[in-house]
Amino acid sequence: FPPVNPMWNYLLGVIFFVLGLLSFCGNSLVMYLFMTKKSLRSPANMIIVNLAFADFMMLMTQYPLLIYNCFAGGVWSFGAIGCDFYSFAGGVTGVTALLSLVAIGYDRYLVIVKAFDGKHMTSSKAFLIIIFCWAYAMLFCSLPFFGWGSFIPEGIMVSCSFDYLSESWKTRSHGLIMFLSYYCCPMIFIIFFYFQIVNAIRNHEKALRAQAKKMNVENLRSNADMNKQSQEVRVAKVAVANVGLWLITWTPYAYIVMMAMFSDKTFVTPLVSCLPGLILKTASCYNPMMFAISHPKFRIALQEALPWFCIHEPTEDETKSTKTESDCK
């Protein structure tokens, strides 16, 4: 393939410089709030902070090398060892972030679907889940170091990834394992959790409306119950939206990998093979905004820490005050 227009290198360099600043601010803010606000140190939030930490580590290990290569002429400038490090670190942080999304879905599943079964997230369970996320990612991402697959410069040569273009059995079997472990398995769990969540919310609302109709009342919930339920549903909706973004960012890369390994490679140009992988790295920017900063408790902590940030999230005292005024009326 002929070299790409140098404009693409400079354009990608500028884009990822801006995205890097956003990712640094967003993920640093999430970790800062968790460390300084005791109200946020819940088991569920441990997983959200793990997501922010994984995204922050992706930023620190991927963006500087990528941006440097973009402005250095569009070539990989850090040799074979640098390529191995870049690919391994990017894989570990990316897969850990992905599994953290699955774990957040599992937590929402326990809160909303299994609320009456006595199952809930504990600190020890959250810690074990976090350890599993990192161990799982390191296990599969380290396979090329043991001779199964390899890491090579990718696309327009500003980044590296595992080899999915060679036609050897080792390369194809390794690529298939990556496809199953990085994409298919997490997607199955995510779809299961959020299907159950949406179904439980729908059935619960339907049962409440039916019971209220029998009792000739408008609503069976108290204000406190409504506020708690609305927060849980709100968090679940945010999680579902983030999963949709996850599918949008991961599916093109999975598609390119499978097509390059088992179909016609002629359409897999350097730019086509590069862009899906770079899109994956943008997840480190929107994850903190979608999951943490839009979370009700994180928003309350954020408006306390940064009152000039133009955020107003009703606190528990305000909610109780509203309920009291409503009762008086």
Coordinates of C-alpha atoms in Angstrom, one line a residue:
F1 CA 0.0 0.0 0.0
P2 CA 1.2 3.6 -0.7
P3 CA 2.0 5.8 2.3
V4 CA -0.9 7.7 3.7
N5 CA -1.2 11.5 3.3
P6 CA 1.0 13.1 6.1
M7 CA -2.1 15.2 6.9
W8 CA -3.6 12.1 8.7
N9 CA -0.6 11.8 11.0
Y10 CA -0.8 15.5 12.1
L11 CA -4.6 15.4 12.4
L12 CA -4.5 12.3 14.6
G13 CA -1.7 13.8 16.6
V14 CA -3.8 16.9 17.4
I15 CA -7.0 14.9 18.0
F16 CA -5.3 12.6 20.5
F17 CA -3.5 15.5 22.2
V18 CA -6.9 17.0 23.0
L19 CA -8.4 13.7 23.9
G20 CA -5.5 13.0 26.2
L21 CA -6.1 16.3 28.1
L22 CA -9.8 15.3 28.5
S23 CA -8.9 11.8 29.6
F24 CA -6.3 13.1 32.1
C25 CA -8.8 15.6 33.7
G26 CA -11.7 13.2 33.8
N27 CA -10.0 10.2 35.2
S28 CA -7.8 12.2 37.6
L29 CA -11.0 13.9 38.9
V30 CA -12.7 10.5 39.5
M31 CA -9.7 9.1 41.4
Y32 CA -9.3 12.3 43.4
L33 CA -12.9 12.4 44.5
F34 CA -12.8 8.7 45.5
M35 CA -9.7 9.3 47.7
T36 CA -11.0 12.5 49.3
K37 CA -14.7 11.8 49.8
K38 CA -15.5 9.0 52.3
S39 CA -19.1 8.9 51.1
L40 CA -17.8 7.5 47.7
R41 CA -15.9 4.6 49.2
S42 CA -18.5 2.0 48.5
P43 CA -17.8 -1.5 47.0
A44 CA -19.6 -0.5 43.8
N45 CA -17.5 2.7 43.4
M46 CA -14.3 0.7 43.9
I47 CA -15.0 -0.9 40.5
I48 CA -15.8 2.5 38.9
V49 CA -12.5 3.9 40.2
N50 CA -10.7 0.8 38.9
L51 CA -12.2 1.7 35.5
A52 CA -10.9 5.2 35.9
F53 CA -7.4 3.9 36.9
A54 CA -7.3 1.5 33.9
D55 CA -8.2 4.4 31.6
F56 CA -5.7 6.6 33.2
M57 CA -2.9 4.0 32.7
M58 CA -4.0 3.6 29.1
L59 CA -3.6 7.4 28.7
M60 CA -0.1 7.3 30.3
T61 CA 1.2 4.3 28.4
Q62 CA -0.4 4.9 25.0
Y63 CA -1.0 8.6 24.2
P64 CA 2.5 10.0 24.6
L65 CA 4.0 7.4 22.2
L66 CA 1.2 7.7 19.8
I67 CA 1.3 11.5 19.6
Y68 CA 5.1 11.5 19.3
N69 CA 4.9 9.1 16.4
C70 CA 2.2 11.2 14.7
F71 CA 4.4 14.3 14.7
A72 CA 7.6 12.4 14.0
G73 CA 6.7 11.5 10.4
G74 CA 4.2 8.7 10.9
V75 CA 6.7 5.9 11.7
W76 CA 7.1 3.7 14.8
S77 CA 10.1 5.3 16.6
F78 CA 10.6 3.0 19.6
G79 CA 11.8 -0.3 18.3
A80 CA 10.7 -3.8 18.9
I81 CA 10.8 -3.5 22.7
G82 CA 8.8 -0.3 22.6
C83 CA 6.3 -2.0 20.3
D84 CA 5.9 -5.0 22.7
F85 CA 5.5 -2.6 25.7
Y86 CA 2.9 -0.4 23.9
S87 CA 0.9 -3.4 22.7
F88 CA 0.9 -5.2 26.0
A89 CA 0.1 -2.1 28.1
G90 CA -2.6 -1.1 25.7
G91 CA -4.1 -4.6 25.8
V92 CA -4.0 -4.9 29.5
T93 CA -5.5 -1.5 30.3
G94 CA -8.1 -1.8 27.5
V95 CA -9.3 -5.2 28.5
T96 CA -9.3 -4.3 32.2
A97 CA -11.5 -1.3 31.5
L98 CA -13.7 -3.5 29.4
L99 CA -14.1 -6.1 32.2
S100 CA -14.7 -3.3 34.7
L101 CA -17.7 -2.3 32.6
V102 CA -18.9 -6.0 32.9
A103 CA -18.4 -5.8 36.6
I104 CA -20.4 -2.6 36.9
G105 CA -23.1 -4.3 35.0
Y106 CA -22.9 -7.2 37.5
D107 CA -23.2 -4.8 40.4
R108 CA -26.3 -3.1 38.8
Y109 CA -27.7 -6.6 38.2
L110 CA -27.4 -7.4 41.9
V111 CA -28.9 -4.1 43.1
I112 CA -31.9 -4.1 40.7
V113 CA -32.6 -7.7 39.8
K114 CA -31.4 -9.6 42.9
A115 CA -32.4 -6.9 45.4
F116 CA -34.6 -9.2 47.5
D117 CA -32.3 -12.2 47.4
G118 CA -29.9 -10.7 49.9
K119 CA -27.1 -10.6 47.3
H120 CA -25.1 -7.4 47.2
M121 CA -21.6 -6.2 46.4
T122 CA -19.1 -6.3 49.3
S123 CA -15.7 -4.8 49.6
S124 CA -14.0 -8.2 49.5
K125 CA -16.0 -9.2 46.5
A126 CA -15.3 -6.0 44.6
F127 CA -11.5 -6.4 45.4
L128 CA -11.5 -9.9 44.1
I129 CA -13.3 -8.8 40.9
I130 CA -10.7 -6.0 40.4
I131 CA -7.9 -8.6 40.8
F132 CA -9.6 -10.9 38.4
C133 CA -10.0 -8.1 35.8
W134 CA -6.3 -7.3 35.8
A135 CA -5.2 -11.0 36.0
Y136 CA -7.5 -12.0 33.1
A137 CA -6.2 -9.1 30.9
M138 CA -2.5 -9.9 31.7
L139 CA -2.9 -13.6 31.0
F140 CA -4.3 -13.2 27.5
C141 CA -2.2 -10.1 26.6
S142 CA 1.0 -11.9 27.5
L143 CA 0.5 -14.8 25.1
P144 CA 2.8 -13.3 22.4
F145 CA 5.7 -13.3 24.9
F146 CA 5.4 -17.1 25.1
G147 CA 5.4 -17.6 21.3
W148 CA 1.7 -17.6 20.6
G149 CA 1.1 -14.6 18.3
S150 CA 3.3 -11.5 18.1
F151 CA 3.2 -7.7 18.4
I152 CA 3.8 -5.6 15.3
P153 CA 3.4 -2.0 14.1
E154 CA -0.1 -1.4 13.0
G155 CA -1.8 0.5 10.2
I156 CA -0.1 3.8 9.4
M157 CA 2.8 2.8 11.8
V158 CA 2.0 5.2 14.6
S159 CA 0.9 2.4 17.0
C160 CA 1.3 -1.3 17.6
S161 CA -1.0 -4.2 18.2
F162 CA -1.1 -8.0 18.0
D163 CA -0.5 -9.5 14.6
Y164 CA -3.7 -10.4 12.8
L165 CA -2.4 -10.1 9.2
S166 CA 0.0 -13.1 9.0
E167 CA -1.5 -16.3 7.7
S168 CA 0.3 -18.8 10.0
W169 CA -1.7 -21.1 12.2
K170 CA -0.3 -19.5 15.4
T171 CA -1.3 -16.1 14.3
R172 CA -4.8 -17.0 13.3
S173 CA -5.5 -19.1 16.4
H174 CA -4.1 -16.3 18.6
G175 CA -6.3 -13.8 16.9
L176 CA -9.3 -16.0 17.3
I177 CA -8.6 -16.4 21.0
M178 CA -8.3 -12.6 21.3
F179 CA -11.6 -12.2 19.5
L180 CA -13.4 -14.6 21.9
S181 CA -11.7 -13.4 25.1
Y182 CA -11.7 -9.6 24.4
Y183 CA -15.0 -9.3 22.6
C184 CA -17.4 -12.3 22.7
C185 CA -17.2 -13.3 26.3
P186 CA -17.6 -9.8 27.8
M187 CA -20.4 -9.0 25.4
I188 CA -22.3 -12.1 26.4
F189 CA -22.2 -11.1 30.1
I190 CA -23.0 -7.5 29.4
I191 CA -26.0 -8.3 27.3
F192 CA -27.2 -10.8 29.9
F193 CA -26.9 -8.4 32.8
Y194 CA -28.6 -5.4 31.1
F195 CA -31.3 -7.5 29.5
Q196 CA -32.2 -8.7 33.0
I197 CA -32.0 -5.2 34.4
V198 CA -34.3 -3.7 31.8
N199 CA -36.7 -6.6 32.1
A200 CA -36.8 -6.3 35.9
I201 CA -37.4 -2.6 35.8
R202 CA -40.2 -3.0 33.3
N203 CA -41.9 -5.8 35.3
H204 CA -41.6 -3.9 38.5
E205 CA -43.2 -0.8 37.1
K206 CA -45.9 -2.9 35.5
A207 CA -46.7 -4.6 38.9
L208 CA -46.8 -1.3 40.7
R209 CA -49.2 0.3 38.2
A210 CA -51.5 -2.8 38.4
Q211 CA -51.5 -2.7 42.2
A212 CA -52.1 1.0 42.4
K213 CA -55.0 0.6 40.0
K214 CA -56.6 -2.0 42.3
M215 CA -56.2 0.3 45.3
N216 CA -57.5 3.4 43.3
V217 CA -54.3 5.4 44.0
E218 CA -51.9 7.1 41.7
N219 CA -48.7 5.7 43.2
L220 CA -47.6 3.2 45.8
R221 CA -44.2 4.6 46.4
S222 CA -43.1 7.1 49.1
N223 CA -40.9 10.0 48.0
A224 CA -37.8 8.4 49.5
D225 CA -38.5 5.1 47.7
M226 CA -39.0 7.0 44.4
N227 CA -35.8 8.9 44.9
K228 CA -33.8 5.8 45.6
Q229 CA -35.3 3.8 42.8
S230 CA -34.9 6.7 40.3
Q231 CA -31.2 6.9 41.2
E232 CA -30.7 3.2 40.7
V233 CA -32.6 3.4 37.4
R234 CA -30.6 6.4 36.3
V235 CA -27.3 4.7 37.0
A236 CA -28.5 1.6 35.1
K237 CA -29.5 3.8 32.1
V238 CA -26.1 5.5 32.1
A239 CA -24.5 2.0 32.2
V240 CA -26.6 0.8 29.3
A241 CA -25.7 3.9 27.3
N242 CA -22.0 3.3 28.0
V243 CA -22.3 -0.3 26.9
G244 CA -23.8 0.9 23.6
L245 CA -20.7 3.1 23.2
W246 CA -18.6 0.1 24.0
L247 CA -20.2 -1.9 21.2
I248 CA -19.7 1.1 18.8
T249 CA -16.0 1.3 19.7
W250 CA -15.1 -2.4 19.9
T251 CA -17.1 -3.8 17.1
P252 CA -15.3 -2.2 14.2
Y253 CA -11.9 -3.4 15.6
A254 CA -13.3 -6.9 16.1
Y255 CA -14.7 -6.9 12.6
I256 CA -11.4 -5.7 11.0
V257 CA -9.5 -8.4 12.9
M258 CA -11.8 -11.2 11.8
M259 CA -12.0 -10.1 8.2
A260 CA -8.2 -9.7 7.9
M261 CA -7.7 -13.2 9.3
F262 CA -10.4 -15.2 7.5
S263 CA -11.5 -13.1 4.5
D264 CA -10.2 -10.7 1.8
K265 CA -7.3 -8.6 3.1
T266 CA -7.4 -6.2 0.1
F267 CA -9.8 -3.8 1.8
V268 CA -7.7 -3.7 5.0
T269 CA -5.6 -0.7 4.0
P270 CA -3.2 0.9 6.6
L271 CA -5.7 3.6 7.4
V272 CA -8.7 1.2 7.6
S273 CA -6.7 -1.1 10.0
C274 CA -5.4 1.8 12.1
L275 CA -8.6 3.8 12.8
P276 CA -10.6 1.2 14.7
G277 CA -7.7 0.5 17.1
L278 CA -7.3 4.2 17.7
I279 CA -11.0 4.6 18.2
L280 CA -10.7 2.1 21.1
K281 CA -8.4 4.4 22.9
T282 CA -11.0 7.2 23.0
A283 CA -12.9 5.1 25.6
S284 CA -10.6 6.5 28.2
C285 CA -12.1 9.9 27.6
Y286 CA -15.8 9.2 27.8
N287 CA -15.8 6.4 30.5
P288 CA -15.3 8.9 33.4
M289 CA -17.9 11.2 32.0
M290 CA -20.5 8.5 31.3
F291 CA -20.0 6.4 34.5
A292 CA -18.6 8.5 37.3
I293 CA -19.3 12.1 36.6
S294 CA -22.9 11.3 35.7
H295 CA -23.3 9.1 38.8
P296 CA -25.6 10.9 41.4
K297 CA -23.2 10.4 44.4
F298 CA -20.1 11.4 42.3
R299 CA -22.0 14.5 41.1
I300 CA -22.8 15.5 44.7
A301 CA -19.1 15.1 45.6
L302 CA -18.1 17.0 42.5
Q303 CA -20.3 20.0 43.3
E304 CA -18.9 20.1 46.8
A305 CA -15.3 19.9 45.6
L306 CA -15.8 22.2 42.5
P307 CA -18.8 24.5 43.2
W308 CA -18.0 26.5 40.1
F309 CA -18.4 23.5 37.8
C310 CA -22.1 24.3 37.2
I311 CA -23.5 21.0 38.6
H312 CA -26.5 20.9 40.9
E313 CA -27.4 17.4 42.1
P314 CA -30.1 17.3 44.9
T315 CA -28.5 16.1 48.2
E316 CA -30.2 13.8 50.7
D317 CA -31.0 16.8 52.9
E318 CA -32.7 18.6 50.0
T319 CA -34.6 15.4 49.1
K320 CA -35.8 15.1 52.7
S321 CA -36.8 18.8 52.8
T322 CA -38.8 18.3 49.6
K323 CA -40.5 15.3 51.0
T324 CA -41.3 17.2 54.3
E325 CA -42.8 20.1 52.3
S326 CA -44.8 17.7 50.2
D327 CA -46.2 15.9 53.3
C328 CA -47.1 19.3 54.9
K329 CA -49.1 20.2 51.9

